[in-house]
CSV table of C-alpha atoms in Angstrom, one decimal:
chain,number,residue,atom,x,y,z
A,1,MET,CA,0.0,0.0,0.0
A,2,HIS,CA,1.0,3.5,-0.8
A,3,ALA,CA,0.6,6.7,1.2
A,4,VAL,CA,1.3,10.3,0.3
A,5,ILE,CA,2.1,12.6,3.4
A,6,LEU,CA,1.5,16.3,2.9
A,7,ALA,CA,4.4,18.0,4.8
A,8,GLY,CA,5.0,21.2,2.8
A,9,GLY,CA,3.2,23.7,5.0
A,10,LYS,CA,5.1,26.6,6.8
A,11,GLY,CA,3.2,25.8,10.2
A,12,VAL,CA,2.5,29.5,10.7
A,13,ARG,CA,-0.1,28.9,13.3
A,14,LEU,CA,2.2,26.7,15.4
A,15,ARG,CA,5.0,29.4,15.7
A,16,PRO,CA,7.3,29.8,17.6
A,17,TYR,CA,7.7,26.0,17.6
A,18,THR,CA,8.1,25.9,13.9
A,19,THR,CA,10.5,28.8,13.5
A,20,ALA,CA,13.4,26.4,13.0
A,21,LEU,CA,11.6,23.2,12.3
A,22,PRO,CA,9.0,22.0,9.8
A,23,LYS,CA,5.8,21.2,11.6
A,24,PRO,CA,6.0,17.5,11.0
A,25,LEU,CA,9.3,17.3,12.9
A,26,VAL,CA,8.1,19.2,16.1
A,27,PRO,CA,8.7,16.6,18.9
A,28,ILE,CA,5.9,15.0,20.9
A,29,GLY,CA,6.6,14.1,24.4
A,30,ASP,CA,10.2,15.1,24.0
A,31,GLN,CA,10.7,11.6,22.3
A,32,HIS,CA,9.3,11.3,18.8
A,33,ALA,CA,8.6,13.7,15.9
A,34,ILE,CA,5.1,13.8,14.8
A,35,LEU,CA,6.2,12.5,11.3
A,36,GLU,CA,8.2,9.6,13.0
A,37,ILE,CA,5.0,8.4,14.7
A,38,VAL,CA,2.9,8.6,11.6
A,39,LEU,CA,5.5,6.7,9.5
A,40,ARG,CA,5.8,4.0,12.3
A,41,GLN,CA,1.9,3.7,12.3
A,42,LEU,CA,1.8,3.4,8.5
A,43,SER,CA,4.3,0.7,8.5
A,44,ALA,CA,2.5,-1.2,11.1
A,45,SER,CA,-0.7,-0.9,9.1
A,46,GLY,CA,0.9,-2.6,6.1
A,47,PHE,CA,2.2,0.4,4.0
A,48,THR,CA,5.4,-0.3,2.2
A,49,HIS,CA,5.8,2.9,0.2
A,50,CYS,CA,5.5,6.6,1.2
A,51,THR,CA,5.7,9.8,-0.8
A,52,LEU,CA,6.5,12.9,1.2
A,53,ALA,CA,5.3,16.1,-0.5
A,54,ILE,CA,7.7,18.7,1.0
A,55,GLY,CA,8.3,22.5,0.7
A,56,HIS,CA,9.1,24.8,3.6
A,57,LEU,CA,12.3,23.5,5.4
A,58,GLY,CA,12.0,20.4,3.2
A,59,GLU,CA,15.8,19.5,3.4
A,60,ILE,CA,15.5,19.0,7.1
A,61,ILE,CA,12.7,16.4,6.5
A,62,ARG,CA,14.9,14.7,4.0
A,63,ALA,CA,17.7,14.5,6.3
A,64,PHE,CA,15.5,13.1,9.1
A,65,VAL,CA,13.5,10.4,7.1
A,66,GLY,CA,16.1,9.5,4.5
A,67,ASP,CA,15.0,6.4,2.4
A,68,GLY,CA,12.5,5.3,5.1
A,69,SER,CA,14.4,2.0,5.6
A,70,GLN,CA,14.6,2.4,9.3
A,71,TRP,CA,10.7,2.0,9.4
A,72,GLY,CA,10.7,-0.7,6.8
A,73,MET,CA,9.3,1.5,4.1
A,74,GLU,CA,10.5,2.9,0.9
A,75,VAL,CA,10.2,6.8,1.0
A,76,ASP,CA,10.5,9.2,-1.9
A,77,TYR,CA,10.0,12.9,-2.1
A,78,ALA,CA,8.1,15.6,-4.2
A,79,THR,CA,8.9,19.2,-3.8
A,80,GLU,CA,6.3,21.8,-3.8
A,81,GLU,CA,8.0,25.0,-5.2
A,82,SER,CA,5.0,27.2,-4.4
A,83,PRO,CA,1.7,26.7,-2.5
A,84,LEU,CA,-0.7,24.4,-4.4
A,85,GLY,CA,-3.5,23.7,-1.8
A,86,THR,CA,-4.1,20.4,-0.2
A,87,MET,CA,-4.6,18.4,-3.3
A,88,GLY,CA,-2.4,20.3,-5.8
A,89,PRO,CA,0.9,18.5,-5.0
A,90,LEU,CA,-0.7,15.2,-6.0
A,91,LEU,CA,-1.3,16.2,-9.5
A,92,SER,CA,2.4,16.2,-10.4
A,93,LEU,CA,2.7,12.8,-8.8
A,94,ARG,CA,-0.2,11.2,-10.5
A,95,GLU,CA,1.8,9.0,-12.8
A,96,ARG,CA,3.9,7.7,-9.9
A,97,LEU,CA,0.9,6.7,-7.8
A,98,PRO,CA,-1.0,3.3,-7.7
A,99,GLU,CA,-4.6,3.1,-8.7
A,100,HIS,CA,-5.8,3.7,-5.0
A,101,PHE,CA,-3.7,5.3,-2.3
A,102,LEU,CA,-3.8,7.2,1.1
A,103,VAL,CA,-3.4,10.9,1.4
A,104,MET,CA,-2.9,12.5,4.8
A,105,ASN,CA,-1.6,15.6,6.5
A,106,GLY,CA,1.8,15.2,8.4
A,107,ASP,CA,0.6,16.8,11.6
A,108,ILE,CA,-2.0,14.6,13.1
A,109,LEU,CA,-1.9,12.4,16.1
A,110,THR,CA,-4.5,9.5,16.1
A,111,ASP,CA,-4.9,5.8,16.6
A,112,LEU,CA,-6.8,5.5,13.3
A,113,ASP,CA,-6.1,2.4,11.2
A,114,TYR,CA,-4.8,4.0,8.1
A,115,GLY,CA,-4.7,0.5,6.3
A,116,ASP,CA,-8.4,0.1,7.0
A,117,VAL,CA,-9.2,3.5,5.5
A,118,LEU,CA,-7.6,2.6,2.2
A,119,ARG,CA,-9.1,-1.0,2.2
A,120,ARG,CA,-12.6,0.6,2.8
A,121,HIS,CA,-11.9,3.2,0.1
A,122,ARG,CA,-11.3,0.5,-2.4
A,123,GLU,CA,-14.3,-1.5,-1.5
A,124,SER,CA,-16.6,1.6,-1.7
A,125,GLY,CA,-15.9,2.3,-5.3
A,126,ALA,CA,-16.1,6.1,-4.4
A,127,PRO,CA,-13.8,8.6,-6.0
A,128,LEU,CA,-12.7,9.8,-2.7
A,129,THR,CA,-12.9,8.6,1.0
A,130,ILE,CA,-12.8,11.2,3.9
A,131,ALA,CA,-11.9,10.0,7.4
A,132,THR,CA,-14.3,12.0,9.6
A,133,TYR,CA,-14.6,12.7,13.5
A,134,GLU,CA,-17.3,14.2,15.5
A,135,ARG,CA,-16.1,17.5,17.0
A,136,LYS,CA,-17.9,19.8,19.4
A,137,VAL,CA,-17.6,23.4,18.0
A,138,HIS,CA,-18.1,26.2,20.4
A,139,ILE,CA,-19.5,29.5,19.1
A,140,ASP,CA,-18.2,32.5,21.0
A,141,PHE,CA,-21.2,34.7,20.4
A,142,GLY,CA,-24.9,34.8,21.2
A,143,VAL,CA,-26.8,33.1,18.2
A,144,LEU,CA,-30.0,34.7,17.0
A,145,THR,CA,-32.8,33.2,15.0
A,146,THR,CA,-34.9,35.9,13.1
A,147,ASP,CA,-38.1,35.9,11.2
A,148,ASP,CA,-39.3,39.0,9.2
A,149,SER,CA,-36.8,41.2,11.0
A,150,LYS,CA,-38.0,39.9,14.5
A,151,VAL,CA,-35.8,37.9,17.0
A,152,VAL,CA,-37.6,34.7,17.6
A,153,ALA,CA,-35.0,32.7,19.5
A,154,PHE,CA,-31.8,33.3,21.2
A,155,THR,CA,-29.0,31.0,22.4
A,156,GLU,CA,-26.0,32.3,24.4
A,157,LYS,CA,-22.7,30.9,23.1
A,158,PRO,CA,-23.9,27.5,21.9
A,159,SER,CA,-21.9,24.3,21.1
A,160,MET,CA,-22.7,22.2,18.1
A,161,ASP,CA,-21.6,18.7,17.2
A,162,CYS,CA,-20.5,18.3,13.7
A,163,ARG,CA,-18.5,15.9,11.6
A,164,VAL,CA,-15.2,17.3,10.5
A,165,SER,CA,-12.5,16.1,8.2
A,166,MET,CA,-9.6,14.4,9.9
A,167,GLY,CA,-7.1,15.2,7.2
A,168,VAL,CA,-6.8,11.6,6.1
A,169,TYR,CA,-8.2,10.5,2.7
A,170,GLY,CA,-8.5,7.5,0.5
A,171,LEU,CA,-8.2,8.6,-3.1
A,172,SER,CA,-8.2,7.0,-6.5
A,173,ARG,CA,-5.8,8.2,-9.2
A,174,ASP,CA,-8.6,8.6,-11.8
A,175,THR,CA,-10.2,11.2,-9.5
A,176,LEU,CA,-7.4,13.6,-10.4
A,177,ALA,CA,-7.5,13.0,-14.2
A,178,ASP,CA,-9.3,16.3,-15.1
A,179,TYR,CA,-7.0,18.6,-13.2
A,180,THR,CA,-3.9,20.4,-14.5
A,181,PRO,CA,-0.4,19.6,-12.8
A,182,GLY,CA,1.1,22.8,-11.4
A,183,LEU,CA,-2.1,24.5,-10.7
A,184,PRO,CA,-3.5,24.9,-7.2
A,185,LEU,CA,-6.3,22.4,-6.0
A,186,GLY,CA,-7.9,22.7,-2.6
A,187,PHE,CA,-9.7,20.0,-0.8
A,188,ASP,CA,-12.9,22.1,-0.7
A,189,GLU,CA,-12.6,22.5,-4.5
A,190,LEU,CA,-12.2,18.8,-5.1
A,191,VAL,CA,-15.2,17.8,-2.8
A,192,LEU,CA,-17.5,20.5,-4.4
A,193,ASP,CA,-16.5,19.3,-7.9
A,194,LEU,CA,-17.3,15.7,-7.0
A,195,LEU,CA,-20.7,16.6,-5.5
A,196,ASN,CA,-21.6,18.8,-8.3
A,197,SER,CA,-20.7,15.9,-10.9
A,198,GLY,CA,-22.9,13.4,-8.8
A,199,ARG,CA,-20.0,11.4,-7.5
A,200,PRO,CA,-20.3,11.9,-3.8
A,201,PRO,CA,-17.3,11.1,-1.5
A,202,HIS,CA,-17.5,8.1,0.9
A,203,ALA,CA,-17.2,8.9,4.7
A,204,TYR,CA,-15.1,6.9,7.0
A,205,ASP,CA,-16.5,7.6,10.4
A,206,PHE,CA,-14.0,7.2,13.3
A,207,ASP,CA,-14.7,7.7,17.1
A,208,GLY,CA,-11.2,7.0,18.5
A,209,TYR,CA,-8.5,9.4,19.4
A,210,TRP,CA,-7.6,12.3,17.0
A,211,LEU,CA,-5.9,15.5,17.5
A,212,ASP,CA,-4.9,18.0,14.7
A,213,ILE,CA,-1.8,19.8,15.9
A,214,GLY,CA,-2.4,23.1,14.2
A,215,ARG,CA,-2.0,25.6,17.1
A,216,PRO,CA,0.1,25.9,20.3
A,217,ASP,CA,-2.7,24.8,22.6
A,218,ASP,CA,-3.1,21.7,20.4
A,219,TYR,CA,0.6,20.9,20.7
A,220,ASP,CA,0.5,21.5,24.5
A,221,ARG,CA,-2.3,19.0,24.6
A,222,ALA,CA,-0.5,16.5,22.5
A,223,ASN,CA,2.5,16.7,24.7
A,224,ALA,CA,0.3,16.4,27.8
A,225,GLU,CA,-1.6,13.3,26.5
A,226,PHE,CA,1.2,11.4,24.7
A,227,THR,CA,2.7,9.5,27.5
A,228,SER,CA,-0.7,8.1,28.6
A,229,ARG,CA,-1.5,7.2,25.1
A,230,LYS,CA,1.8,6.1,23.8
A,231,ASN,CA,1.0,2.4,23.9
A,232,LEU,CA,-2.2,3.0,22.0
A,233,LEU,CA,-0.6,5.3,19.4
A,234,LEU,CA,2.4,3.1,18.7
A,235,LYS,CA,0.6,-0.2,19.1
A,236,GLY,CA,2.4,-2.7,16.8
A,237,ALA,CA,4.7,0.2,15.5
């Protein structure tokens, strides 16, 4: 099985931790880089090949990961010279990729079974599979319901449960066939195009542990929780 890890972002929201290090190499629990954890998990899930889409401080990622042999994987690289959106880097890789493959962000901490996501994607026949997680979203304002310029209901700073993308996808190569390499392609654009063409993505609902390490408070939480969850996160890895 083949995975593509998107690791080219500048990690602006996670500064100052990412001033000298690319976000995927920020250490968790003072022991393991995020990317190391992900690669170990992928290998344990049966992945044998990984392509790292790198950009900002990419040479540091190359030096750290090398050829991937220390995790029992074959790793190659694709360099993003300018920002291309979430899915844009895949377009120049299209001919190097198998018929079905995994795509994921390089800054997430989860006990998701990546291999099962790809297997379920193949079985679904869908053009795209999105791993989803139920997240409680807090709104920091009073929410009004109006009707004919009259306020008919009011809720003070409510919370909403919604399904969000985990940043992990099963993707089929043919899904990218109509897009031009070198041009930006966002995740939102791809999903809307699929919906508008009558080819809805498949949802892989997950209720285990997931943390997107995008901001300093997320990083602090990851460090606080890693020790107690290490055996779960690195099970078999």
